[in-house]
Structure formats: C-alpha cells, structure tokens
C-alpha cells in the first residue's frame, strides 16, 4: 500500500530515445509534482499539477511533457533523451490547501542515458 | 531560483551525540519550511516542519529552530543513532506549493 509509487525504478536507454515514467498516489492528494535530482543530490522542481491542471513549469525543456489523466496520476514523457537527462526523478504529492502543503515523495526513477 | 543553501555538506558525529544541521534561506517571504531525510536509494522522507509564525518546533528526538532575522533554519537530532545516517534537506516555500530545496547535508553516524 505504497503511498506514492513510481515505475520504473531503473531506466537505462540510448540517447535520442523517448521514454515515460509513471507516478501514482493513493493519498487522495490533489496536487502532484515532478522533481529532478542530479548527481550532486540537488533537488529541483520541474512541474506541478493541481487537479489535472498544470500550475508550475520551471522552465523545463519542452522535450519533457507531463500528463495527468486524473488527480491520482502524473506521468512524465521525455522525448529525444540527452546525456544530461541522466538523473533521479522523483514524483511527489500533497494537498492544495493552507496548512496542508507537506509533500510526500515516491521512491524515485533512476534514469541513465547512454 | 535556488535560494536555499546549507553550511556543511558533510557532518560526522558519534553515536549518542546530538547533531545540528544548518540551513540558510534567502527569501524573507518564505512562510513554511520542511526538513527531509533521504536514505540511500530512497525518496525524501518528511521529518518535521515549521511555519514562519513559530521559532521552534519539537518532534520525537528532533527539533527545528527558525531564525527569521538572519534567515536561518536548523535541525537538531538528539542522541543520534546509526539509523539517522542519511542526507538531510531543508526546503522553503514562498509561492503556491512551490518548494525550493537546499543542496543537502550528509550525516554520518559513527558507532
């Protein structure tokens, strides 16, 4: 009964390929996020969706396209993968209300682009 | 942009000692702060939070202190245990559910 789950856990692919990462949360949250963690452990927000609507887009290249089919799912599709995309990608979720913003993270997807 | 930073990238403590992890933030409009613990191969895990109208909050073995005058946040862990070994992040929120994370401090607990 994992609260925030991601698939796959590991993803190794060639440069130029297109890949997707999936995220699901069963916490009843209405806001979901994607973060990128680089090799130096720095965590940076990429996107945020609230009730399936995009609310945060932190100047991420348009090769990255999030999709939220419903408020429990937020998937990330990456086109034309580049070496610099290698990182750990974390999904997170939270409520969208005052005093309820604590974000809960998934286990991460380790992406390696060769 | 990135506005949160940590003073010490690595901290080594003896088991049983108290640990203090520090964090500086730059946005005075930040109104909510969280400390996360990240163990190897896992996602960040919530430890404790504090709002800007408070200067201290205590949990089980952990205390967060907030000094808004100097924009400083600290995490104190009492009686540090080997299971506390991890990377610790502070995060600040100053916009709609948008959190900015510090660069992390690695805590090594020596038995």
Tab-separated table of C-alpha atoms in Angstrom:
chain	number	residue	atom	x	y	z
A	1	UNK	CA	0.000	0.000	0.000
A	2	UNK	CA	2.750	2.406	-1.067
A	3	UNK	CA	1.540	5.996	-0.821
A	4	UNK	CA	3.411	7.389	-3.835
A	5	UNK	CA	4.675	4.869	-6.349
A	6	UNK	CA	6.749	5.269	-9.494
A	7	UNK	CA	7.593	2.973	-12.376
A	8	UNK	CA	10.094	2.002	-13.486
A	9	UNK	CA	12.606	2.210	-10.673
A	10	UNK	CA	15.520	1.988	-13.105
A	11	UNK	CA	15.630	3.094	-16.712
A	12	UNK	CA	18.654	2.736	-18.960
A	13	UNK	CA	18.295	3.948	-22.525
A	14	UNK	CA	20.150	5.319	-25.514
A	15	UNK	CA	20.448	8.980	-26.385
A	16	UNK	CA	17.687	10.099	-28.728
A	17	UNK	CA	15.092	7.650	-27.437
A	18	UNK	CA	11.697	8.578	-25.998
A	19	UNK	CA	10.709	7.245	-22.593
A	20	UNK	CA	7.962	7.624	-19.999
A	21	UNK	CA	7.900	7.471	-16.219
A	22	UNK	CA	4.673	6.851	-14.363
A	23	UNK	CA	3.556	8.043	-10.946
A	24	UNK	CA	0.536	7.190	-8.858
A	25	UNK	CA	-0.524	8.324	-5.396
A	26	UNK	CA	-3.215	6.800	-3.204
A	27	UNK	CA	-3.237	9.546	-0.571
A	28	UNK	CA	-6.193	11.405	-2.005
A	29	UNK	CA	-3.985	14.422	-2.707
A	30	UNK	CA	-4.965	16.884	-5.412
A	31	UNK	CA	-1.518	18.199	-6.276
A	32	UNK	CA	1.364	16.246	-7.796
A	33	UNK	CA	4.921	17.176	-8.691
A	34	UNK	CA	7.973	16.045	-10.600
A	35	UNK	CA	11.436	16.779	-9.263
A	36	UNK	CA	14.856	16.107	-10.757
A	37	UNK	CA	17.775	15.185	-8.503
A	38	UNK	CA	21.202	15.498	-10.067
A	39	UNK	CA	24.403	13.655	-9.220
A	40	UNK	CA	25.167	16.191	-6.503
A	41	UNK	CA	21.855	15.393	-4.800
A	42	UNK	CA	20.371	18.758	-5.682
A	43	UNK	CA	16.558	18.539	-5.891
A	44	UNK	CA	14.804	20.856	-8.282
A	45	UNK	CA	11.114	21.109	-9.031
A	46	UNK	CA	10.133	20.600	-12.657
A	47	UNK	CA	6.340	20.548	-12.787
A	48	UNK	CA	3.288	20.668	-10.601
A	49	UNK	CA	-0.285	19.732	-11.389
A	50	UNK	CA	-3.343	20.556	-9.343
A	51	UNK	CA	-6.477	18.586	-10.178
A	52	UNK	CA	-5.024	17.700	-13.578
A	53	UNK	CA	-4.117	21.304	-14.398
A	54	UNK	CA	-0.531	22.456	-14.862
A	55	UNK	CA	0.334	25.089	-12.260
A	56	UNK	CA	4.130	25.072	-12.141
A	57	UNK	CA	6.528	24.710	-15.051
A	58	UNK	CA	10.052	25.576	-14.070
A	59	UNK	CA	11.496	26.358	-17.493
A	60	UNK	CA	11.959	22.717	-18.302
A	61	UNK	CA	12.839	21.922	-21.947
A	62	UNK	CA	9.768	21.119	-23.982
A	63	UNK	CA	11.173	17.641	-24.586
A	64	UNK	CA	9.640	16.957	-21.169
A	65	UNK	CA	5.873	16.660	-21.256
A	66	UNK	CA	3.892	15.815	-18.137
A	67	UNK	CA	0.457	14.317	-18.413
A	68	UNK	CA	-2.132	13.954	-15.688
A	69	UNK	CA	-5.019	11.672	-16.696
A	70	UNK	CA	-6.565	12.109	-13.248
A	71	UNK	CA	-5.534	13.644	-9.974
A	72	UNK	CA	-4.021	10.389	-8.719
A	73	UNK	CA	-1.616	10.053	-11.649
A	74	UNK	CA	1.104	12.227	-13.106
A	75	UNK	CA	3.251	10.772	-15.842
A	76	UNK	CA	6.369	12.235	-17.400
A	77	UNK	CA	7.242	11.687	-21.028
A	78	UNK	CA	10.681	12.616	-22.282
A	79	UNK	CA	11.448	12.946	-25.996
A	80	UNK	CA	14.866	12.785	-27.637
A	81	UNK	CA	16.711	11.896	-24.460
A	82	UNK	CA	20.063	13.587	-23.893
A	83	UNK	CA	23.023	12.622	-21.736
A	84	UNK	CA	22.234	15.487	-19.357
A	85	UNK	CA	18.852	13.996	-18.621
A	86	UNK	CA	20.542	11.295	-16.555
A	87	UNK	CA	19.337	11.832	-13.010
A	88	UNK	CA	16.906	10.535	-10.429
A	89	UNK	CA	13.357	11.725	-10.998
A	90	UNK	CA	11.038	11.941	-8.027
A	91	UNK	CA	7.309	12.242	-8.018
A	92	UNK	CA	5.599	13.845	-5.023
A	93	UNK	CA	2.088	14.743	-3.960
A	94	UNK	CA	0.346	16.991	-1.462
A	95	UNK	CA	-2.966	18.580	-0.637
A	96	UNK	CA	-3.640	22.001	-2.063
A	97	UNK	CA	-4.710	23.925	0.945
A	98	UNK	CA	-3.387	26.099	3.677
A	99	UNK	CA	-1.532	24.122	6.318
A	100	UNK	CA	-1.638	21.029	4.135
A	101	UNK	CA	1.244	21.554	1.779
A	102	UNK	CA	3.590	18.845	3.041
A	103	UNK	CA	4.839	16.900	0.054
A	104	UNK	CA	5.255	13.137	0.100
A	105	UNK	CA	7.785	11.630	-2.260
A	106	UNK	CA	7.923	8.460	-4.271
A	107	UNK	CA	10.963	6.151	-4.323
A	108	UNK	CA	12.443	7.718	-7.455
A	109	UNK	CA	13.240	6.604	-11.004
A	110	UNK	CA	16.926	6.337	-11.831
A	111	UNK	CA	17.386	7.336	-15.451
A	112	UNK	CA	20.670	6.689	-17.219
A	113	UNK	CA	21.082	7.915	-20.773
A	114	UNK	CA	23.956	6.325	-22.680
B	1	UNK	CA	15.654	30.154	-8.464
B	2	UNK	CA	17.574	28.226	-5.892
B	3	UNK	CA	17.606	30.217	-2.693
B	4	UNK	CA	18.247	27.663	-0.022
B	5	UNK	CA	21.703	26.555	0.985
B	6	UNK	CA	23.445	24.565	3.654
B	7	UNK	CA	26.589	25.491	5.543
B	8	UNK	CA	28.058	21.983	5.940
B	9	UNK	CA	27.919	19.416	3.177
B	10	UNK	CA	29.060	16.542	5.445
B	11	UNK	CA	28.666	16.059	9.170
B	12	UNK	CA	30.164	13.189	11.152
B	13	UNK	CA	29.001	12.530	14.696
B	14	UNK	CA	29.463	9.814	17.266
B	15	UNK	CA	26.515	7.610	18.084
B	16	UNK	CA	24.672	9.041	21.043
B	17	UNK	CA	25.809	12.604	20.445
B	18	UNK	CA	23.489	15.380	19.351
B	19	UNK	CA	23.596	16.554	15.726
B	20	UNK	CA	22.898	20.007	14.391
B	21	UNK	CA	22.337	20.562	10.696
B	22	UNK	CA	22.106	24.139	9.479
B	23	UNK	CA	20.398	25.767	6.550
B	24	UNK	CA	20.292	29.319	5.207
B	25	UNK	CA	17.444	30.603	3.112
B	26	UNK	CA	17.338	33.803	1.149
B	27	UNK	CA	13.666	34.586	0.615
B	28	UNK	CA	12.168	36.523	3.503
B	29	UNK	CA	8.690	35.836	2.101
B	30	UNK	CA	9.020	32.107	2.757
B	31	UNK	CA	6.314	31.073	5.162
B	32	UNK	CA	6.781	27.343	5.552
B	33	UNK	CA	9.830	25.150	5.977
B	34	UNK	CA	10.367	21.410	5.965
B	35	UNK	CA	13.251	19.127	6.831
B	36	UNK	CA	13.523	15.946	4.812
B	37	UNK	CA	15.679	12.870	5.330
B	38	UNK	CA	16.840	10.914	2.305
B	39	UNK	CA	18.345	7.481	2.775
B	40	UNK	CA	20.398	5.895	0.037
B	41	UNK	CA	18.234	4.705	-2.841
B	42	UNK	CA	15.035	6.190	-1.426
B	43	UNK	CA	12.945	9.286	-1.820
B	44	UNK	CA	12.997	12.201	0.646
B	45	UNK	CA	11.049	11.471	3.802
B	46	UNK	CA	9.312	14.167	5.844
B	47	UNK	CA	10.858	14.705	9.278
B	48	UNK	CA	9.481	17.924	10.699
B	49	UNK	CA	8.112	21.249	9.555
B	50	UNK	CA	7.718	24.758	10.903
B	51	UNK	CA	5.748	27.812	9.881
B	52	UNK	CA	7.114	31.317	9.822
B	53	UNK	CA	4.991	32.375	12.802
B	54	UNK	CA	6.963	29.982	15.013
B	55	UNK	CA	10.617	29.867	16.016
B	56	UNK	CA	10.813	26.377	17.440
B	57	UNK	CA	9.072	23.081	16.969
B	58	UNK	CA	9.833	19.745	18.559
B	59	UNK	CA	9.204	16.211	17.420
B	60	UNK	CA	10.451	12.892	18.590
B	61	UNK	CA	14.224	13.377	19.045
B	62	UNK	CA	14.183	16.221	16.519
B	63	UNK	CA	13.828	19.955	16.946
B	64	UNK	CA	13.654	22.604	14.258
B	65	UNK	CA	14.658	26.172	15.012
B	66	UNK	CA	13.792	29.101	12.792
B	67	UNK	CA	15.532	32.455	12.986
B	68	UNK	CA	13.792	34.783	10.582
B	69	UNK	CA	16.061	37.699	11.420
B	70	UNK	CA	19.050	36.000	9.835
B	71	UNK	CA	17.028	33.632	7.644
B	72	UNK	CA	18.449	30.542	9.243
B	73	UNK	CA	16.957	27.135	9.898
B	74	UNK	CA	18.450	24.300	11.895
B	75	UNK	CA	17.625	20.691	12.621
B	76	UNK	CA	18.708	19.224	15.901
B	77	UNK	CA	18.752	15.463	16.353
B	78	UNK	CA	19.117	14.227	19.908
B	79	UNK	CA	21.023	11.048	20.748
B	80	UNK	CA	21.943	10.396	17.127
B	81	UNK	CA	21.627	6.779	16.057
B	82	UNK	CA	23.172	4.849	13.143
B	83	UNK	CA	19.735	4.835	11.512
B	84	UNK	CA	19.919	8.619	11.317
B	85	UNK	CA	22.707	8.385	8.739
B	86	UNK	CA	21.310	9.946	5.582
B	87	UNK	CA	21.267	13.143	3.547
B	88	UNK	CA	19.156	15.880	5.110
B	89	UNK	CA	17.491	18.617	3.097
B	90	UNK	CA	15.763	21.772	4.146
B	91	UNK	CA	13.083	23.168	1.885
B	92	UNK	CA	11.327	26.517	1.881
B	93	UNK	CA	8.014	27.529	0.406
B	94	UNK	CA	7.256	31.079	-0.694
B	95	UNK	CA	4.914	30.529	-3.582
B	96	UNK	CA	1.926	28.342	-4.250
B	97	UNK	CA	3.102	24.909	-3.091
B	98	UNK	CA	6.469	25.584	-4.743
B	99	UNK	CA	9.319	24.336	-2.628
B	100	UNK	CA	12.982	25.129	-3.079
B	101	UNK	CA	15.419	22.643	-1.663
B	102	UNK	CA	18.868	23.159	-0.248
B	103	UNK	CA	21.824	21.189	-1.504
B	104	UNK	CA	21.730	18.660	1.341
B	105	UNK	CA	23.948	17.677	4.245
B	106	UNK	CA	25.197	14.154	4.598
B	107	UNK	CA	25.098	12.933	8.184
B	108	UNK	CA	27.486	10.103	9.096
B	109	UNK	CA	26.903	8.468	12.455
B	110	UNK	CA	29.936	6.611	13.759
B	111	UNK	CA	29.282	3.666	16.088
